PDB file of N, CA and C in Angstrom:
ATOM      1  N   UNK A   1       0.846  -1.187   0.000  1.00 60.00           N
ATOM      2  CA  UNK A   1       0.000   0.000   0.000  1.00 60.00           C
ATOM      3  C   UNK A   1       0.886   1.243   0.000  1.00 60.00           C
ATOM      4  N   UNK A   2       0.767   1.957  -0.749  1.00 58.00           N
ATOM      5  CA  UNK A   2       1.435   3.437  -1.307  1.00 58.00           C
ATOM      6  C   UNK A   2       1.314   3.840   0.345  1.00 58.00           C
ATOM      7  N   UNK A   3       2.312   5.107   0.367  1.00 64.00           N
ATOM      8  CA  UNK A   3       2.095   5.865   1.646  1.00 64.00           C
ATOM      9  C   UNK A   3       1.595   6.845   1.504  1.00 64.00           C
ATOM     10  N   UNK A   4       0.298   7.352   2.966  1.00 61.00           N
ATOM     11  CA  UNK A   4      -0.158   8.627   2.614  1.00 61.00           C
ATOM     12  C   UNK A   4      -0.081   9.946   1.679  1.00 61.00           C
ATOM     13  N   UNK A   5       1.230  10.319   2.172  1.00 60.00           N
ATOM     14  CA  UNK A   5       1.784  11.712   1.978  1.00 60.00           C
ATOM     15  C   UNK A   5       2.271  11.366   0.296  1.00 60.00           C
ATOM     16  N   UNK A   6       2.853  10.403   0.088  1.00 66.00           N
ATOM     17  CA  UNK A   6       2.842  10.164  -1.163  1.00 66.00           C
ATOM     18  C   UNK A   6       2.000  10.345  -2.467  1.00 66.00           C
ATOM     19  N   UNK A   7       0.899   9.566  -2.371  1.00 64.00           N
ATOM     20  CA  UNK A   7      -0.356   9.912  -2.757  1.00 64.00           C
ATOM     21  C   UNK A   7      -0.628  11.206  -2.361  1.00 64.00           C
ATOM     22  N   UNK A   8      -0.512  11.750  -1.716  1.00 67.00           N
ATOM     23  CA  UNK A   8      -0.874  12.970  -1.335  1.00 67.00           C
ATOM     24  C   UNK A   8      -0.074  13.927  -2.375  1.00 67.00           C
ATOM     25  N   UNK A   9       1.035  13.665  -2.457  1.00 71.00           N
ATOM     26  CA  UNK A   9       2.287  14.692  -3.545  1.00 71.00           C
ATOM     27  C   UNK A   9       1.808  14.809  -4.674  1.00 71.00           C
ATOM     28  N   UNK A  10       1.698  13.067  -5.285  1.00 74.00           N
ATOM     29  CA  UNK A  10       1.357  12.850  -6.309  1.00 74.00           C
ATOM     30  C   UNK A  10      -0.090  13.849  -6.973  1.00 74.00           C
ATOM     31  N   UNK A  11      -1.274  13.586  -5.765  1.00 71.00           N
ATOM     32  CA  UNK A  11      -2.259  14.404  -6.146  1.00 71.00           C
ATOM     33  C   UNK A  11      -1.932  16.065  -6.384  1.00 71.00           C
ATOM     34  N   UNK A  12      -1.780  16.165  -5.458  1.00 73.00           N
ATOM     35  CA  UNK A  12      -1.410  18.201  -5.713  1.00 73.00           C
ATOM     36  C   UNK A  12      -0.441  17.792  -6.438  1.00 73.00           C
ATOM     37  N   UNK A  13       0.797  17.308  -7.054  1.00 79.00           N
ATOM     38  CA  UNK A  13       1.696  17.857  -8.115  1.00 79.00           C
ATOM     39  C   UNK A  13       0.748  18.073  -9.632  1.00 79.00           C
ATOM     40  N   UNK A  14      -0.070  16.581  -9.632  1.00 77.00           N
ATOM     41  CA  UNK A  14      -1.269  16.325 -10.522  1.00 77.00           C
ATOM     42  C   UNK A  14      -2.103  17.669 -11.397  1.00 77.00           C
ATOM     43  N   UNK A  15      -2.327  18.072  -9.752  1.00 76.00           N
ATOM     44  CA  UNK A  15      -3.372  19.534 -10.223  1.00 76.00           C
ATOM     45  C   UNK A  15      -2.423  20.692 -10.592  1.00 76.00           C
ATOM     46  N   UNK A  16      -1.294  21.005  -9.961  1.00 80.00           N
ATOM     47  CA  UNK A  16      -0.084  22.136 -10.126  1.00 80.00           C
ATOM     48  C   UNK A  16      -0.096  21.731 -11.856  1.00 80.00           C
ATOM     49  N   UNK A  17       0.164  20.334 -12.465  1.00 82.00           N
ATOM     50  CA  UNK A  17       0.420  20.646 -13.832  1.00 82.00           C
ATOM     51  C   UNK A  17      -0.843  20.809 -14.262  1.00 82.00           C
ATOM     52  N   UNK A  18      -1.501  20.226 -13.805  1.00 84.00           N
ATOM     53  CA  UNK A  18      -3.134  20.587 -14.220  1.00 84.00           C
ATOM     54  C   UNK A  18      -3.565  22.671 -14.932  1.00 84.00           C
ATOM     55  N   UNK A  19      -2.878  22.968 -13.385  1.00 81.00           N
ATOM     56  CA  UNK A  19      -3.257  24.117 -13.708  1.00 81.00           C
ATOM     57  C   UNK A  19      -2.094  25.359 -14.443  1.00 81.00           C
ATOM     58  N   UNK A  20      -1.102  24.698 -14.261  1.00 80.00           N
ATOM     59  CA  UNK A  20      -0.062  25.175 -15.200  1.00 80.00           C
ATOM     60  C   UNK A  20      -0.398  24.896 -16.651  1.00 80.00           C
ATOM     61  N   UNK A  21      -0.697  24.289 -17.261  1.00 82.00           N
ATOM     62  CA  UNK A  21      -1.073  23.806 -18.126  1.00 82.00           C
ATOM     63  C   UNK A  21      -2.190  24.885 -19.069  1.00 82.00           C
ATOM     64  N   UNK A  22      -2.951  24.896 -17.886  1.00 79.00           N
ATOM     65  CA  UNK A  22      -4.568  25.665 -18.136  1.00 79.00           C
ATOM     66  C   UNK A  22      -3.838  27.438 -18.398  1.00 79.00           C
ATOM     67  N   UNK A  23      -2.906  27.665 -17.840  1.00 76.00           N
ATOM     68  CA  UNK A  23      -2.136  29.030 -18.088  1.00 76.00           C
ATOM     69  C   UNK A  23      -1.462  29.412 -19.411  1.00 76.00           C
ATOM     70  N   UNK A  24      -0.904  28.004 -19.514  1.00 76.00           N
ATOM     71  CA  UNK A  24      -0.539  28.040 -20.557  1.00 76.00           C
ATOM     72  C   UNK A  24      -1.116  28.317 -22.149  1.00 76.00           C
ATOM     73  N   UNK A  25      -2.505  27.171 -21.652  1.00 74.00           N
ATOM     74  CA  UNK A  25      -3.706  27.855 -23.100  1.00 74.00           C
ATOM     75  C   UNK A  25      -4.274  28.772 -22.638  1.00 74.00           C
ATOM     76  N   UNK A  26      -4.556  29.429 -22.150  1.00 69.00           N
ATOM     77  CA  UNK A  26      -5.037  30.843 -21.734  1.00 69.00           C
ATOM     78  C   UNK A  26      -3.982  31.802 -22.218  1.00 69.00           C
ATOM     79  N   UNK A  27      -2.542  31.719 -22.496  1.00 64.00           N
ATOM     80  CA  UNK A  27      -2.078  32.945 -22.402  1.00 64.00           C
ATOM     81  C   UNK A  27      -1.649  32.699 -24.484  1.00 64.00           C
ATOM     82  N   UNK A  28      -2.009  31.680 -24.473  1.00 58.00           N
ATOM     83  CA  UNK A  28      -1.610  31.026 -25.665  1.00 58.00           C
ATOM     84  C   UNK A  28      -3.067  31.696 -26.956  1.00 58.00           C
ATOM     85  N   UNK A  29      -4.447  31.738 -26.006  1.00 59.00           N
ATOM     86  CA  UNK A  29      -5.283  32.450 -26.498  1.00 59.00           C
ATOM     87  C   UNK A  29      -5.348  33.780 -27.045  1.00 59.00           C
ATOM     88  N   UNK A  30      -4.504  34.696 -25.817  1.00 64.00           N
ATOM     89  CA  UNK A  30      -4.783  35.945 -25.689  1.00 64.00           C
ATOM     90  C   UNK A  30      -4.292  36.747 -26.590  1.00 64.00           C
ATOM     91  N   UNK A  31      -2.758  36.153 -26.630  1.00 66.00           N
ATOM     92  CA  UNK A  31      -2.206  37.025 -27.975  1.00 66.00           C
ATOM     93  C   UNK A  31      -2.417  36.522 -29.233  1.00 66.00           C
ATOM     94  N   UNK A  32      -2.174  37.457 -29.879  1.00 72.00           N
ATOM     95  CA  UNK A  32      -2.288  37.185 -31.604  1.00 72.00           C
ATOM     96  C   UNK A  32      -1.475  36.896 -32.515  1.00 72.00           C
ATOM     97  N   UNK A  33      -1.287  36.210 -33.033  1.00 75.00           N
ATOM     98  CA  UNK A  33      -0.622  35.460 -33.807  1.00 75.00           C
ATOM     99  C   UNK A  33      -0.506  34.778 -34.557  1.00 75.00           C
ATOM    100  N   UNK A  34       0.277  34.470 -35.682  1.00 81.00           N
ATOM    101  CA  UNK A  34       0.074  33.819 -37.202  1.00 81.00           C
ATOM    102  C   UNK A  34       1.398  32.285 -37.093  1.00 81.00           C
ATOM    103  N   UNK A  35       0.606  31.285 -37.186  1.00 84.00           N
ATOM    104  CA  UNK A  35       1.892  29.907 -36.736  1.00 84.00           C
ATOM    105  C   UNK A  35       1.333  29.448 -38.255  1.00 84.00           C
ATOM    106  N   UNK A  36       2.222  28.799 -38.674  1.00 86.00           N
ATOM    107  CA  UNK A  36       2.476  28.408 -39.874  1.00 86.00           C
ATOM    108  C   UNK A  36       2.921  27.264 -39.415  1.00 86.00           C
ATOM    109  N   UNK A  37       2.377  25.982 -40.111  1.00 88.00           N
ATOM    110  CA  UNK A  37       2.835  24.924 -40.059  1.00 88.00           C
ATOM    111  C   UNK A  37       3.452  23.731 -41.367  1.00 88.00           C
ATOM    112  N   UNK A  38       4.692  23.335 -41.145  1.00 90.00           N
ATOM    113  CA  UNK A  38       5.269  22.911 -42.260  1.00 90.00           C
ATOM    114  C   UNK A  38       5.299  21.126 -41.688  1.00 90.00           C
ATOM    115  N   UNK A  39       5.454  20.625 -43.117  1.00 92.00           N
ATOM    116  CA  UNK A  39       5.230  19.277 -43.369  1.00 92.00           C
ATOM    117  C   UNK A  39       6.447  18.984 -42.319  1.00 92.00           C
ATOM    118  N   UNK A  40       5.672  17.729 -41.671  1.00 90.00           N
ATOM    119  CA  UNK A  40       7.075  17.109 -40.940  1.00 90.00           C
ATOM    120  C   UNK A  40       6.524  17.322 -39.558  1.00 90.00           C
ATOM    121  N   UNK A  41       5.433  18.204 -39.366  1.00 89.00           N
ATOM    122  CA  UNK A  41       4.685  18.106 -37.681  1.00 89.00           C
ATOM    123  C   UNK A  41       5.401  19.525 -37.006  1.00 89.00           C
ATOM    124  N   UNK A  42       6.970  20.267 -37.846  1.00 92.00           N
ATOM    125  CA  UNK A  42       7.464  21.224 -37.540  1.00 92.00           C
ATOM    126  C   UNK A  42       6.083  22.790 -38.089  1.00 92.00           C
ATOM    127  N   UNK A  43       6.072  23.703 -36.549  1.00 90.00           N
ATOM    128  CA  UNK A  43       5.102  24.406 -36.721  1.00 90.00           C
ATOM    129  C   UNK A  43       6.387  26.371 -36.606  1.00 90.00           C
ATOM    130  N   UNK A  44       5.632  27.392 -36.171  1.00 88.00           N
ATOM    131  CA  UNK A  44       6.312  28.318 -36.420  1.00 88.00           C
ATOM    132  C   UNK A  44       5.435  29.585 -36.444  1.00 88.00           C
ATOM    133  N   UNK A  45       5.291  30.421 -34.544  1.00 85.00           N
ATOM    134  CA  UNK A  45       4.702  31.307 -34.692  1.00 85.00           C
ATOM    135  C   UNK A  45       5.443  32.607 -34.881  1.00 85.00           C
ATOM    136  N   UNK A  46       4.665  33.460 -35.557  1.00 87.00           N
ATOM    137  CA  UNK A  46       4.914  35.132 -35.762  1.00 87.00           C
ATOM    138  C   UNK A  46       4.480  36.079 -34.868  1.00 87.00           C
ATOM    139  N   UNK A  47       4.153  36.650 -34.400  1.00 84.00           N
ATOM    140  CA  UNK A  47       3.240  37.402 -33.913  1.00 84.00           C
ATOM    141  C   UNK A  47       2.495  38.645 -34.883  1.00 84.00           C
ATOM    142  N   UNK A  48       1.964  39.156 -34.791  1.00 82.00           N
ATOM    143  CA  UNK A  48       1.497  40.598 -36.083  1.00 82.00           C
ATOM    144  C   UNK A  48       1.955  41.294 -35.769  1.00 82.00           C
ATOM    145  N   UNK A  49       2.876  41.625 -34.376  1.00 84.00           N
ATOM    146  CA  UNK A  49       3.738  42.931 -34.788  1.00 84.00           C
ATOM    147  C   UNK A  49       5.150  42.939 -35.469  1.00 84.00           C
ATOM    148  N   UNK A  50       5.004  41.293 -35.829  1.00 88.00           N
ATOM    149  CA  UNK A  50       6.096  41.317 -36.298  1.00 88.00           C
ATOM    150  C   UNK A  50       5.988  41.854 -38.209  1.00 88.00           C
ATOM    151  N   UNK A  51       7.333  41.741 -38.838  1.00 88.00           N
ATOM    152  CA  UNK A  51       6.388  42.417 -40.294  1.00 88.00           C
ATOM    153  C   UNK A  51       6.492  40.549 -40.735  1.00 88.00           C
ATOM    154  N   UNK A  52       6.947  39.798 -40.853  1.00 89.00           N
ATOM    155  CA  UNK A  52       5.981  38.482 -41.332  1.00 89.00           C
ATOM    156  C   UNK A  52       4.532  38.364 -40.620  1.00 89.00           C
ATOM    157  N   UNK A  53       4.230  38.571 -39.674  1.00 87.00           N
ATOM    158  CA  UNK A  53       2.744  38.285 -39.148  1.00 87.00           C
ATOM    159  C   UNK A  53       2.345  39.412 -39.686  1.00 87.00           C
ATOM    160  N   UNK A  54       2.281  40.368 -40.277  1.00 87.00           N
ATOM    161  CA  UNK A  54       1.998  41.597 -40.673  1.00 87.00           C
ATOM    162  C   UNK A  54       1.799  41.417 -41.761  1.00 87.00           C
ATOM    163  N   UNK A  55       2.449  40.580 -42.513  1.00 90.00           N
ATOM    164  CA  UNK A  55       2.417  40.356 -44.223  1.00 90.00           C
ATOM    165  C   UNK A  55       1.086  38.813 -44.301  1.00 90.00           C
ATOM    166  N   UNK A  56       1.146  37.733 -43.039  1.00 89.00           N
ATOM    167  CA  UNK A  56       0.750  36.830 -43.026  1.00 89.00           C
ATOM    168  C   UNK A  56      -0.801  37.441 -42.749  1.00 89.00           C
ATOM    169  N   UNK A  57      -1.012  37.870 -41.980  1.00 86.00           N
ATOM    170  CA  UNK A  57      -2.429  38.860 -41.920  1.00 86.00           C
ATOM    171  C   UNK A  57      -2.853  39.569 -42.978  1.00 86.00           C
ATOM    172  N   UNK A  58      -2.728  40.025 -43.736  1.00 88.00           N
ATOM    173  CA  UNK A  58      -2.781  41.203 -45.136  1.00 88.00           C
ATOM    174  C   UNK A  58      -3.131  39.860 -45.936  1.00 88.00           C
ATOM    175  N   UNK A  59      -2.303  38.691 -45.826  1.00 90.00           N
ATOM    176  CA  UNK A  59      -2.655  37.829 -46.631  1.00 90.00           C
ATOM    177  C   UNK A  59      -3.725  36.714 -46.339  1.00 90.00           C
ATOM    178  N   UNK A  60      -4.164  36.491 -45.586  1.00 87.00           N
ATOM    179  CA  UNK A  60      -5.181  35.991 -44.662  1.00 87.00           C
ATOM    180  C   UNK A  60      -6.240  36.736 -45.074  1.00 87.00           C
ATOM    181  N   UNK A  61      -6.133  38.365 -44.857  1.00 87.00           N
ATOM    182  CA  UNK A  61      -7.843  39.270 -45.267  1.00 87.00           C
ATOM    183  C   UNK A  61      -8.032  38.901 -46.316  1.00 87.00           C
ATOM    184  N   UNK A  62      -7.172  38.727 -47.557  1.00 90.00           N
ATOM    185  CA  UNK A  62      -7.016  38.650 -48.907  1.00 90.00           C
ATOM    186  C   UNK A  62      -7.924  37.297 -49.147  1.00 90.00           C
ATOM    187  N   UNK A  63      -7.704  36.495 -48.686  1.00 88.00           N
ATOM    188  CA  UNK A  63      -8.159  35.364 -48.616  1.00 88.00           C
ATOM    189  C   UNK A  63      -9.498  35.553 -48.221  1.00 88.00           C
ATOM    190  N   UNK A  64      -9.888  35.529 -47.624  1.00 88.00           N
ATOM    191  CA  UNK A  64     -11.030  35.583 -47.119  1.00 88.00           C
ATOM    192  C   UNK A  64     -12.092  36.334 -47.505  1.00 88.00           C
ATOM    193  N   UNK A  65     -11.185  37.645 -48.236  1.00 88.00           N
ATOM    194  CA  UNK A  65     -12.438  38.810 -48.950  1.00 88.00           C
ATOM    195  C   UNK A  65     -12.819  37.731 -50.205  1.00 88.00           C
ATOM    196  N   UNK A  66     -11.827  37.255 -51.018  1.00 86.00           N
ATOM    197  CA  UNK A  66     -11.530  36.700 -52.650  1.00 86.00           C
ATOM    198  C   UNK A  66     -13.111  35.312 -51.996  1.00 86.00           C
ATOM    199  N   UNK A  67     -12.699  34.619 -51.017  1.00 84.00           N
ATOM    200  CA  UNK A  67     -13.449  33.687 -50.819  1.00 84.00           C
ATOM    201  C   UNK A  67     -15.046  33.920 -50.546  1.00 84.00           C
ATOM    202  N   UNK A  68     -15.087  35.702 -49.828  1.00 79.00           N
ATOM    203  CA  UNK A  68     -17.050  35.406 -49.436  1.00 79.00           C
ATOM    204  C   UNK A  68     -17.274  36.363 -50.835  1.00 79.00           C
ATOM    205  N   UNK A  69     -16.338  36.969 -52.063  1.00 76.00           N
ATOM    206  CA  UNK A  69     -17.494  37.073 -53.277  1.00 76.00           C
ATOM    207  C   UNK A  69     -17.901  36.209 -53.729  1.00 76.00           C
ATOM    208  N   UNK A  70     -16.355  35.121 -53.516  1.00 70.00           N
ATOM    209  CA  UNK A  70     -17.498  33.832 -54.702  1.00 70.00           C
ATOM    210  C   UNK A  70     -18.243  32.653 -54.139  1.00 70.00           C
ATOM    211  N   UNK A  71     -18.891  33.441 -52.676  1.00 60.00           N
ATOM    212  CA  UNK A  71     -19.935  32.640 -52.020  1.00 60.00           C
ATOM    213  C   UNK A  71     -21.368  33.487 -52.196  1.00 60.00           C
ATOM    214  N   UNK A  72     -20.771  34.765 -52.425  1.00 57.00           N
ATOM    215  CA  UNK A  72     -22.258  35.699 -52.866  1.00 57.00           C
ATOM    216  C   UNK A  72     -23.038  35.253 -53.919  1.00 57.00           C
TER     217      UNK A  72
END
């Protein structure tokens, strides 16, 4: 039989990554940003103040205007 305090670590370390974790997509939400992902599972964020996320955005609206005329 495991010892108390053990189980006990185990649980709260459990929730600590639990909630580290939860910080992590939360802060991962907040800002803005353009990730590009290349073959091979290798990914690659920008942010928009950068001038590639700046160019990757401009090109994104582009997209998207070209796409809802020829849904009109």
């Amino acid at each position: 039989m495991p010892k108390v305090h053990r189980v006990l670590m185990d649980r709260v370390s459990g929730y600590a990554d639990e909630a580290g974790a939860f910080m992590r997509r939360r802060r991962m939400h907040r800002r803005t940003f353009a990730r590009l992902h290349y073959p091979g599972g290798r990914s690659i964020e920008h942010p928009l103040d950068s001038s590639t996320g700046g160019e990757l955005l401009a090109a994104a609206e582009d997209l998207v205007a070209v796409a809802g005329d020829r849904s009109a």
